[in-house]
């Protein structure tokens, strides 16, 4: 029970009991043995502390010796002392000792001395007092210089110590930047040790977060290329995670963004979206979301697009936010990506995302924008327009126009409705879902807002959206909906014609174009044509005939033709001359020939004689097609959605 009482050389009596079942004597001996061990450790701790206390003054002098051999031996001894906690605490409390170690590392003429000194600082950096002592002793510039060492162990000690300082020491980040630490760290991305790279990339993240100058230094030293290379070629999860964190920070920098994309960042980040590490997937998604507005022309994203469509089924709101945002930007003005997403079942998935989004604008807006892109200007646009209806998306889309208004969502929805209306089969479902009254109400509200601020030079913004854009969008959507006779009657019955005529005077050219376009459709009905004429539309339409905008001039011509059908022969002739002059104003020879033919075709009528013009097809007014009737959707627009300042 008390083996220490045995005479030296004697053996303790063997206990007859199986090893798995200790005897009562053995169980009673355990506490005394633990107590003995603790006492021995305490004595050793005190001995270590006393030894270090006595040795520190002499070792400090030896570290400053002129003889490199003496300095080397002293550094080795100090390194041994830091292996034990008691002596390490004593060393930390001596600022002169820490300063001597820093100086020895800086002036070392042999790699072994530098290695021992770097090891000492590394050991001290695991304690808060040690970090403070290193910082106050000028250790950061010295450690930064060590990042150029050819010795791997010195590099490891230096980067790890700097990492600890960046994490826990106030003022360390600025000190590292001032010591040109970033310029030394970025080239280290070419190293091959995954654990070393993980520490290095984490240092880059700590230094660049919230500091634009650091981001630009990383860019100038080739950081994006090195980081993308790591994402493409390594599979160590911690390294991939720390690297993705740096890329996430850099992805909100306008200068770094294109550099990351051009280095293949979209493809490299995309290859990690199907892994098992959720933290890595989240970082990759946010980074892709931030980069996506700079990657609309990138090729080779087929696999990424397919993965993103799959992720639209996620219940994770962050994943849904990112997937919809990325798809919205990657389908902007890229017909190939639009076709691919449509073929991958993107329309149905986006509709489900809209339904699940509820009041989450960060999901609803990009999802609707993506649908708007998919329903226009690519080979499968009509397929996408039909798919929205077939997957019961029309009511969900129209519902987004209701209160409360979040204007970016409204703007995207209006554009989507316009595109959907291009498909004849969607006209009735849109009407039945209540699209027309909602569009008219939005138009009235937006127009009233613009009128209230008309006296000031500033444009009317709500949630970052100009109200003139809402006016243009709603009018454009009603223009396409008016192609259907029933819709045409409903639009006219809501007292909209006076407003459309008023919009002909707008200072915004696109508003003039769409208002002339909707009047062109409404004028197909005789009653509406009479109302248009009664509202005094002829005067602004005559003026718009001379517009340099081809669409405006052609629509104005069409409306004038339609409202002049029941007018006198003189009036029709005057309109005809004005139209022809406008349409051929850039071709004097053609104008001369046409002006002669007009007098032949339209001789002055005899008294009480009238000549009725045949209804004119607007497309026959000119060799040009009616601008707008051939337009198959609003122009796509991409969004810089890297909102978080990093």
mmCIF file with all atom_site columns, C-alpha atoms in Angstrom, residues 112-279:
data_model
loop_
_atom_site.group_PDB
_atom_site.id
_atom_site.type_symbol
_atom_site.label_atom_id
_atom_site.label_alt_id
_atom_site.label_comp_id
_atom_site.label_asym_id
_atom_site.label_entity_id
_atom_site.label_seq_id
_atom_site.pdbx_PDB_ins_code
_atom_site.Cartn_x
_atom_site.Cartn_y
_atom_site.Cartn_z
_atom_site.occupancy
_atom_site.B_iso_or_equiv
_atom_site.pdbx_formal_charge
_atom_site.auth_seq_id
_atom_site.auth_comp_id
_atom_site.auth_asym_id
_atom_site.auth_atom_id
_atom_site.pdbx_PDB_model_num
ATOM 1   C CA . UNK A 1 112 ? 19.638  26.928 -36.008 1.00 0.00 ? 112 UNK A CA 1
ATOM 2   C CA . UNK A 1 113 ? 19.722  30.047 -33.843 1.00 0.00 ? 113 UNK A CA 1
ATOM 3   C CA . UNK A 1 114 ? 16.864  31.548 -35.844 1.00 0.00 ? 114 UNK A CA 1
ATOM 4   C CA . UNK A 1 115 ? 14.912  28.302 -35.489 1.00 0.00 ? 115 UNK A CA 1
ATOM 5   C CA . UNK A 1 116 ? 15.387  28.170 -31.706 1.00 0.00 ? 116 UNK A CA 1
ATOM 6   C CA . UNK A 1 117 ? 14.459  31.836 -31.271 1.00 0.00 ? 117 UNK A CA 1
ATOM 7   C CA . UNK A 1 118 ? 11.360  31.451 -33.473 1.00 0.00 ? 118 UNK A CA 1
ATOM 8   C CA . UNK A 1 119 ? 10.392  28.359 -31.481 1.00 0.00 ? 119 UNK A CA 1
ATOM 9   C CA . UNK A 1 120 ? 10.685  30.348 -28.236 1.00 0.00 ? 120 UNK A CA 1
ATOM 10  C CA . UNK A 1 121 ? 8.365   33.074 -29.543 1.00 0.00 ? 121 UNK A CA 1
ATOM 11  C CA . UNK A 1 122 ? 5.954   30.429 -30.812 1.00 0.00 ? 122 UNK A CA 1
ATOM 12  C CA . UNK A 1 123 ? 5.793   28.840 -27.341 1.00 0.00 ? 123 UNK A CA 1
ATOM 13  C CA . UNK A 1 124 ? 5.311   32.208 -25.635 1.00 0.00 ? 124 UNK A CA 1
ATOM 14  C CA . UNK A 1 125 ? 2.494   33.157 -28.057 1.00 0.00 ? 125 UNK A CA 1
ATOM 15  C CA . UNK A 1 126 ? 0.198   30.560 -26.515 1.00 0.00 ? 126 UNK A CA 1
ATOM 16  C CA . UNK A 1 127 ? -0.222  32.797 -23.462 1.00 0.00 ? 127 UNK A CA 1
ATOM 17  C CA . UNK A 1 128 ? -1.845  36.221 -23.439 1.00 0.00 ? 128 UNK A CA 1
ATOM 18  C CA . UNK A 1 129 ? 1.088   37.667 -21.474 1.00 0.00 ? 129 UNK A CA 1
ATOM 19  C CA . UNK A 1 130 ? 3.442   36.209 -24.046 1.00 0.00 ? 130 UNK A CA 1
ATOM 20  C CA . UNK A 1 131 ? 1.556   37.799 -26.942 1.00 0.00 ? 131 UNK A CA 1
ATOM 21  C CA . UNK A 1 132 ? 1.695   41.175 -25.242 1.00 0.00 ? 132 UNK A CA 1
ATOM 22  C CA . UNK A 1 133 ? 5.420   40.792 -24.512 1.00 0.00 ? 133 UNK A CA 1
ATOM 23  C CA . UNK A 1 134 ? 6.190   39.850 -28.136 1.00 0.00 ? 134 UNK A CA 1
ATOM 24  C CA . UNK A 1 135 ? 4.116   42.752 -29.445 1.00 0.00 ? 135 UNK A CA 1
ATOM 25  C CA . UNK A 1 136 ? 5.778   45.309 -27.154 1.00 0.00 ? 136 UNK A CA 1
ATOM 26  C CA . UNK A 1 137 ? 9.251   43.963 -27.957 1.00 0.00 ? 137 UNK A CA 1
ATOM 27  C CA . UNK A 1 138 ? 8.865   44.636 -31.688 1.00 0.00 ? 138 UNK A CA 1
ATOM 28  C CA . UNK A 1 139 ? 8.382   40.981 -32.451 1.00 0.00 ? 139 UNK A CA 1
ATOM 29  C CA . UNK A 1 140 ? 5.941   41.455 -35.337 1.00 0.00 ? 140 UNK A CA 1
ATOM 30  C CA . UNK A 1 141 ? 8.370   43.068 -37.835 1.00 0.00 ? 141 UNK A CA 1
ATOM 31  C CA . UNK A 1 142 ? 10.956  40.424 -36.917 1.00 0.00 ? 142 UNK A CA 1
ATOM 32  C CA . UNK A 1 143 ? 8.480   37.587 -37.452 1.00 0.00 ? 143 UNK A CA 1
ATOM 33  C CA . UNK A 1 144 ? 7.372   39.080 -40.783 1.00 0.00 ? 144 UNK A CA 1
ATOM 34  C CA . UNK A 1 145 ? 11.005  39.027 -41.937 1.00 0.00 ? 145 UNK A CA 1
ATOM 35  C CA . UNK A 1 146 ? 11.183  35.363 -40.971 1.00 0.00 ? 146 UNK A CA 1
ATOM 36  C CA . UNK A 1 147 ? 8.444   34.628 -43.544 1.00 0.00 ? 147 UNK A CA 1
ATOM 37  C CA . UNK A 1 148 ? 11.185  34.786 -46.170 1.00 0.00 ? 148 UNK A CA 1
ATOM 38  C CA . UNK A 1 149 ? 13.259  32.101 -44.452 1.00 0.00 ? 149 UNK A CA 1
ATOM 39  C CA . UNK A 1 150 ? 14.186  29.046 -46.533 1.00 0.00 ? 150 UNK A CA 1
ATOM 40  C CA . UNK A 1 151 ? 13.818  26.794 -43.463 1.00 0.00 ? 151 UNK A CA 1
ATOM 41  C CA . UNK A 1 152 ? 10.358  25.210 -43.235 1.00 0.00 ? 152 UNK A CA 1
ATOM 42  C CA . UNK A 1 153 ? 10.341  25.005 -39.429 1.00 0.00 ? 153 UNK A CA 1
ATOM 43  C CA . UNK A 1 154 ? 11.200  28.719 -39.115 1.00 0.00 ? 154 UNK A CA 1
ATOM 44  C CA . UNK A 1 155 ? 8.403   29.545 -41.560 1.00 0.00 ? 155 UNK A CA 1
ATOM 45  C CA . UNK A 1 156 ? 5.948   27.449 -39.559 1.00 0.00 ? 156 UNK A CA 1
ATOM 46  C CA . UNK A 1 157 ? 6.908   29.044 -36.223 1.00 0.00 ? 157 UNK A CA 1
ATOM 47  C CA . UNK A 1 158 ? 6.729   32.545 -37.724 1.00 0.00 ? 158 UNK A CA 1
ATOM 48  C CA . UNK A 1 159 ? 3.338   32.181 -39.436 1.00 0.00 ? 159 UNK A CA 1
ATOM 49  C CA . UNK A 1 160 ? 1.796   30.399 -36.433 1.00 0.00 ? 160 UNK A CA 1
ATOM 50  C CA . UNK A 1 161 ? 3.029   33.048 -34.003 1.00 0.00 ? 161 UNK A CA 1
ATOM 51  C CA . UNK A 1 162 ? 1.740   35.822 -36.269 1.00 0.00 ? 162 UNK A CA 1
ATOM 52  C CA . UNK A 1 163 ? -1.588  33.989 -36.508 1.00 0.00 ? 163 UNK A CA 1
ATOM 53  C CA . UNK A 1 164 ? -1.878  33.896 -32.709 1.00 0.00 ? 164 UNK A CA 1
ATOM 54  C CA . UNK A 1 165 ? -1.042  37.602 -32.544 1.00 0.00 ? 165 UNK A CA 1
ATOM 55  C CA . UNK A 1 166 ? -3.634  38.470 -35.196 1.00 0.00 ? 166 UNK A CA 1
ATOM 56  C CA . UNK A 1 167 ? -6.281  36.492 -33.333 1.00 0.00 ? 167 UNK A CA 1
ATOM 57  C CA . UNK A 1 168 ? -5.685  37.735 -29.806 1.00 0.00 ? 168 UNK A CA 1
ATOM 58  C CA . UNK A 1 169 ? -3.411  40.794 -29.657 1.00 0.00 ? 169 UNK A CA 1
ATOM 59  C CA . UNK A 1 170 ? -4.883  44.262 -30.038 1.00 0.00 ? 170 UNK A CA 1
ATOM 60  C CA . UNK A 1 171 ? -2.974  46.333 -32.586 1.00 0.00 ? 171 UNK A CA 1
ATOM 61  C CA . UNK A 1 172 ? -1.367  43.309 -34.221 1.00 0.00 ? 172 UNK A CA 1
ATOM 62  C CA . UNK A 1 173 ? -3.240  43.646 -37.526 1.00 0.00 ? 173 UNK A CA 1
ATOM 63  C CA . UNK A 1 174 ? -2.061  47.185 -38.115 1.00 0.00 ? 174 UNK A CA 1
ATOM 64  C CA . UNK A 1 175 ? 1.485   46.237 -37.099 1.00 0.00 ? 175 UNK A CA 1
ATOM 65  C CA . UNK A 1 176 ? 1.551   43.343 -39.576 1.00 0.00 ? 176 UNK A CA 1
ATOM 66  C CA . UNK A 1 177 ? 0.238   45.590 -42.368 1.00 0.00 ? 177 UNK A CA 1
ATOM 67  C CA . UNK A 1 178 ? 2.852   48.257 -41.596 1.00 0.00 ? 178 UNK A CA 1
ATOM 68  C CA . UNK A 1 179 ? 5.584   45.610 -41.654 1.00 0.00 ? 179 UNK A CA 1
ATOM 69  C CA . UNK A 1 180 ? 4.490   44.568 -45.189 1.00 0.00 ? 180 UNK A CA 1
ATOM 70  C CA . UNK A 1 181 ? 3.220   41.282 -43.840 1.00 0.00 ? 181 UNK A CA 1
ATOM 71  C CA . UNK A 1 182 ? 0.704   40.811 -46.646 1.00 0.00 ? 182 UNK A CA 1
ATOM 72  C CA . UNK A 1 183 ? 3.399   41.174 -49.292 1.00 0.00 ? 183 UNK A CA 1
ATOM 73  C CA . UNK A 1 184 ? 5.302   38.332 -47.575 1.00 0.00 ? 184 UNK A CA 1
ATOM 74  C CA . UNK A 1 185 ? 2.270   36.133 -46.906 1.00 0.00 ? 185 UNK A CA 1
ATOM 75  C CA . UNK A 1 186 ? 0.658   36.005 -50.354 1.00 0.00 ? 186 UNK A CA 1
ATOM 76  C CA . UNK A 1 187 ? 3.670   34.290 -52.022 1.00 0.00 ? 187 UNK A CA 1
ATOM 77  C CA . UNK A 1 188 ? 3.430   31.585 -49.340 1.00 0.00 ? 188 UNK A CA 1
ATOM 78  C CA . UNK A 1 189 ? 0.231   30.371 -51.063 1.00 0.00 ? 189 UNK A CA 1
ATOM 79  C CA . UNK A 1 190 ? 2.555   28.482 -53.430 1.00 0.00 ? 190 UNK A CA 1
ATOM 80  C CA . UNK A 1 191 ? 3.667   26.181 -50.596 1.00 0.00 ? 191 UNK A CA 1
ATOM 81  C CA . UNK A 1 192 ? 2.294   22.641 -50.615 1.00 0.00 ? 192 UNK A CA 1
ATOM 82  C CA . UNK A 1 193 ? 1.730   21.818 -46.928 1.00 0.00 ? 193 UNK A CA 1
ATOM 83  C CA . UNK A 1 194 ? -2.070  21.935 -46.396 1.00 0.00 ? 194 UNK A CA 1
ATOM 84  C CA . UNK A 1 195 ? -1.855  22.726 -42.671 1.00 0.00 ? 195 UNK A CA 1
ATOM 85  C CA . UNK A 1 196 ? 0.639   25.527 -43.263 1.00 0.00 ? 196 UNK A CA 1
ATOM 86  C CA . UNK A 1 197 ? -1.592  26.907 -46.021 1.00 0.00 ? 197 UNK A CA 1
ATOM 87  C CA . UNK A 1 198 ? -4.633  26.788 -43.725 1.00 0.00 ? 198 UNK A CA 1
ATOM 88  C CA . UNK A 1 199 ? -2.866  29.043 -41.199 1.00 0.00 ? 199 UNK A CA 1
ATOM 89  C CA . UNK A 1 200 ? -1.603  31.372 -43.941 1.00 0.00 ? 200 UNK A CA 1
ATOM 90  C CA . UNK A 1 201 ? -5.022  31.804 -45.544 1.00 0.00 ? 201 UNK A CA 1
ATOM 91  C CA . UNK A 1 202 ? -6.595  32.476 -42.158 1.00 0.00 ? 202 UNK A CA 1
ATOM 92  C CA . UNK A 1 203 ? -4.027  35.237 -41.617 1.00 0.00 ? 203 UNK A CA 1
ATOM 93  C CA . UNK A 1 204 ? -5.015  36.727 -44.983 1.00 0.00 ? 204 UNK A CA 1
ATOM 94  C CA . UNK A 1 205 ? -8.675  36.662 -43.971 1.00 0.00 ? 205 UNK A CA 1
ATOM 95  C CA . UNK A 1 206 ? -7.977  38.353 -40.640 1.00 0.00 ? 206 UNK A CA 1
ATOM 96  C CA . UNK A 1 207 ? -5.950  41.087 -42.351 1.00 0.00 ? 207 UNK A CA 1
ATOM 97  C CA . UNK A 1 208 ? -8.305  41.756 -45.274 1.00 0.00 ? 208 UNK A CA 1
ATOM 98  C CA . UNK A 1 209 ? -11.660 41.684 -43.476 1.00 0.00 ? 209 UNK A CA 1
ATOM 99  C CA . UNK A 1 210 ? -13.015 45.231 -43.523 1.00 0.00 ? 210 UNK A CA 1
ATOM 100 C CA . UNK A 1 211 ? -9.792  46.701 -44.939 1.00 0.00 ? 211 UNK A CA 1
ATOM 101 C CA . UNK A 1 212 ? -9.906  47.727 -48.602 1.00 0.00 ? 212 UNK A CA 1
ATOM 102 C CA . UNK A 1 213 ? -6.194  48.509 -48.803 1.00 0.00 ? 213 UNK A CA 1
ATOM 103 C CA . UNK A 1 214 ? -5.327  44.976 -47.690 1.00 0.00 ? 214 UNK A CA 1
ATOM 104 C CA . UNK A 1 215 ? -7.625  43.534 -50.345 1.00 0.00 ? 215 UNK A CA 1
ATOM 105 C CA . UNK A 1 216 ? -5.848  45.540 -53.039 1.00 0.00 ? 216 UNK A CA 1
ATOM 106 C CA . UNK A 1 217 ? -2.420  44.439 -51.770 1.00 0.00 ? 217 UNK A CA 1
ATOM 107 C CA . UNK A 1 218 ? -3.535  40.803 -51.971 1.00 0.00 ? 218 UNK A CA 1
ATOM 108 C CA . UNK A 1 219 ? -4.705  41.441 -55.534 1.00 0.00 ? 219 UNK A CA 1
ATOM 109 C CA . UNK A 1 220 ? -1.448  43.158 -56.537 1.00 0.00 ? 220 UNK A CA 1
ATOM 110 C CA . UNK A 1 221 ? 0.546   40.168 -55.295 1.00 0.00 ? 221 UNK A CA 1
ATOM 111 C CA . UNK A 1 222 ? -1.452  37.563 -57.208 1.00 0.00 ? 222 UNK A CA 1
ATOM 112 C CA . UNK A 1 223 ? -3.631  36.448 -54.315 1.00 0.00 ? 223 UNK A CA 1
ATOM 113 C CA . UNK A 1 224 ? -6.797  35.563 -56.283 1.00 0.00 ? 224 UNK A CA 1
ATOM 114 C CA . UNK A 1 225 ? -4.930  33.151 -58.555 1.00 0.00 ? 225 UNK A CA 1
ATOM 115 C CA . UNK A 1 226 ? -3.257  31.409 -55.617 1.00 0.00 ? 226 UNK A CA 1
ATOM 116 C CA . UNK A 1 227 ? -6.490  31.096 -53.656 1.00 0.00 ? 227 UNK A CA 1
ATOM 117 C CA . UNK A 1 228 ? -8.425  29.716 -56.628 1.00 0.00 ? 228 UNK A CA 1
ATOM 118 C CA . UNK A 1 229 ? -5.610  27.212 -57.244 1.00 0.00 ? 229 UNK A CA 1
ATOM 119 C CA . UNK A 1 230 ? -6.012  25.935 -53.679 1.00 0.00 ? 230 UNK A CA 1
ATOM 120 C CA . UNK A 1 231 ? -9.787  25.564 -54.084 1.00 0.00 ? 231 UNK A CA 1
ATOM 121 C CA . UNK A 1 232 ? -9.244  23.616 -57.292 1.00 0.00 ? 232 UNK A CA 1
ATOM 122 C CA . UNK A 1 233 ? -6.463  21.269 -56.185 1.00 0.00 ? 233 UNK A CA 1
ATOM 123 C CA . UNK A 1 234 ? -6.777  20.489 -52.466 1.00 0.00 ? 234 UNK A CA 1
ATOM 124 C CA . UNK A 1 235 ? -9.240  18.413 -50.459 1.00 0.00 ? 235 UNK A CA 1
ATOM 125 C CA . UNK A 1 236 ? -8.219  19.219 -46.847 1.00 0.00 ? 236 UNK A CA 1
ATOM 126 C CA . UNK A 1 237 ? -11.485 20.581 -45.454 1.00 0.00 ? 237 UNK A CA 1
ATOM 127 C CA . UNK A 1 238 ? -10.000 23.093 -43.030 1.00 0.00 ? 238 UNK A CA 1
ATOM 128 C CA . UNK A 1 239 ? -7.801  24.565 -45.781 1.00 0.00 ? 239 UNK A CA 1
ATOM 129 C CA . UNK A 1 240 ? -10.732 24.781 -48.195 1.00 0.00 ? 240 UNK A CA 1
ATOM 130 C CA . UNK A 1 241 ? -12.828 26.470 -45.513 1.00 0.00 ? 241 UNK A CA 1
ATOM 131 C CA . UNK A 1 242 ? -10.197 29.071 -44.592 1.00 0.00 ? 242 UNK A CA 1
ATOM 132 C CA . UNK A 1 243 ? -9.486  29.748 -48.279 1.00 0.00 ? 243 UNK A CA 1
ATOM 133 C CA . UNK A 1 244 ? -13.177 30.175 -49.051 1.00 0.00 ? 244 UNK A CA 1
ATOM 134 C CA . UNK A 1 245 ? -13.360 32.705 -46.207 1.00 0.00 ? 245 UNK A CA 1
ATOM 135 C CA . UNK A 1 246 ? -10.650 34.813 -47.847 1.00 0.00 ? 246 UNK A CA 1
ATOM 136 C CA . UNK A 1 247 ? -12.382 34.586 -51.227 1.00 0.00 ? 247 UNK A CA 1
ATOM 137 C CA . UNK A 1 248 ? -15.658 35.590 -49.606 1.00 0.00 ? 248 UNK A CA 1
ATOM 138 C CA . UNK A 1 249 ? -14.025 38.745 -48.223 1.00 0.00 ? 249 UNK A CA 1
ATOM 139 C CA . UNK A 1 250 ? -12.321 39.539 -51.543 1.00 0.00 ? 250 UNK A CA 1
ATOM 140 C CA . UNK A 1 251 ? -15.502 38.861 -53.532 1.00 0.00 ? 251 UNK A CA 1
ATOM 141 C CA . UNK A 1 252 ? -17.066 42.137 -52.392 1.00 0.00 ? 252 UNK A CA 1
ATOM 142 C CA . UNK A 1 253 ? -14.104 44.131 -53.714 1.00 0.00 ? 253 UNK A CA 1
ATOM 143 C CA . UNK A 1 254 ? -14.814 45.495 -57.228 1.00 0.00 ? 254 UNK A CA 1
ATOM 144 C CA . UNK A 1 255 ? -11.153 45.090 -58.190 1.00 0.00 ? 255 UNK A CA 1
ATOM 145 C CA . UNK A 1 256 ? -10.715 41.537 -56.882 1.00 0.00 ? 256 UNK A CA 1
ATOM 146 C CA . UNK A 1 257 ? -14.043 40.285 -58.199 1.00 0.00 ? 257 UNK A CA 1
ATOM 147 C CA . UNK A 1 258 ? -13.104 40.059 -61.917 1.00 0.00 ? 258 UNK A CA 1
ATOM 148 C CA . UNK A 1 259 ? -9.664  38.674 -61.050 1.00 0.00 ? 259 UNK A CA 1
ATOM 149 C CA . UNK A 1 260 ? -11.231 35.795 -59.101 1.00 0.00 ? 260 UNK A CA 1
ATOM 150 C CA . UNK A 1 261 ? -13.710 35.090 -61.905 1.00 0.00 ? 261 UNK A CA 1
ATOM 151 C CA . UNK A 1 262 ? -11.031 35.159 -64.611 1.00 0.00 ? 262 UNK A CA 1
ATOM 152 C CA . UNK A 1 263 ? -8.898  32.749 -62.567 1.00 0.00 ? 263 UNK A CA 1
ATOM 153 C CA . UNK A 1 264 ? -11.700 30.176 -62.706 1.00 0.00 ? 264 UNK A CA 1
ATOM 154 C CA . UNK A 1 265 ? -13.144 30.998 -59.307 1.00 0.00 ? 265 UNK A CA 1
ATOM 155 C CA . UNK A 1 266 ? -16.745 30.221 -60.249 1.00 0.00 ? 266 UNK A CA 1
ATOM 156 C CA . UNK A 1 267 ? -15.884 26.716 -61.420 1.00 0.00 ? 267 UNK A CA 1
ATOM 157 C CA . UNK A 1 268 ? -13.518 26.006 -58.503 1.00 0.00 ? 268 UNK A CA 1
ATOM 158 C CA . UNK A 1 269 ? -16.015 27.130 -55.879 1.00 0.00 ? 269 UNK A CA 1
ATOM 159 C CA . UNK A 1 270 ? -18.822 25.258 -57.608 1.00 0.00 ? 270 UNK A CA 1
ATOM 160 C CA . UNK A 1 271 ? -17.045 21.922 -57.302 1.00 0.00 ? 271 UNK A CA 1
ATOM 161 C CA . UNK A 1 272 ? -17.417 22.036 -53.497 1.00 0.00 ? 272 UNK A CA 1
ATOM 162 C CA . UNK A 1 273 ? -21.191 22.577 -53.395 1.00 0.00 ? 273 UNK A CA 1
ATOM 163 C CA . UNK A 1 274 ? -21.969 18.871 -53.213 1.00 0.00 ? 274 UNK A CA 1
ATOM 164 C CA . UNK A 1 275 ? -19.598 17.989 -50.365 1.00 0.00 ? 275 UNK A CA 1
ATOM 165 C CA . UNK A 1 276 ? -20.424 17.078 -46.772 1.00 0.00 ? 276 UNK A CA 1
ATOM 166 C CA . UNK A 1 277 ? -19.037 20.199 -45.063 1.00 0.00 ? 277 UNK A CA 1
ATOM 167 C CA . UNK A 1 278 ? -21.925 22.586 -44.530 1.00 0.00 ? 278 UNK A CA 1
ATOM 168 C CA . UNK A 1 279 ? -19.687 25.464 -43.470 1.00 0.00 ? 279 UNK A CA 1
#
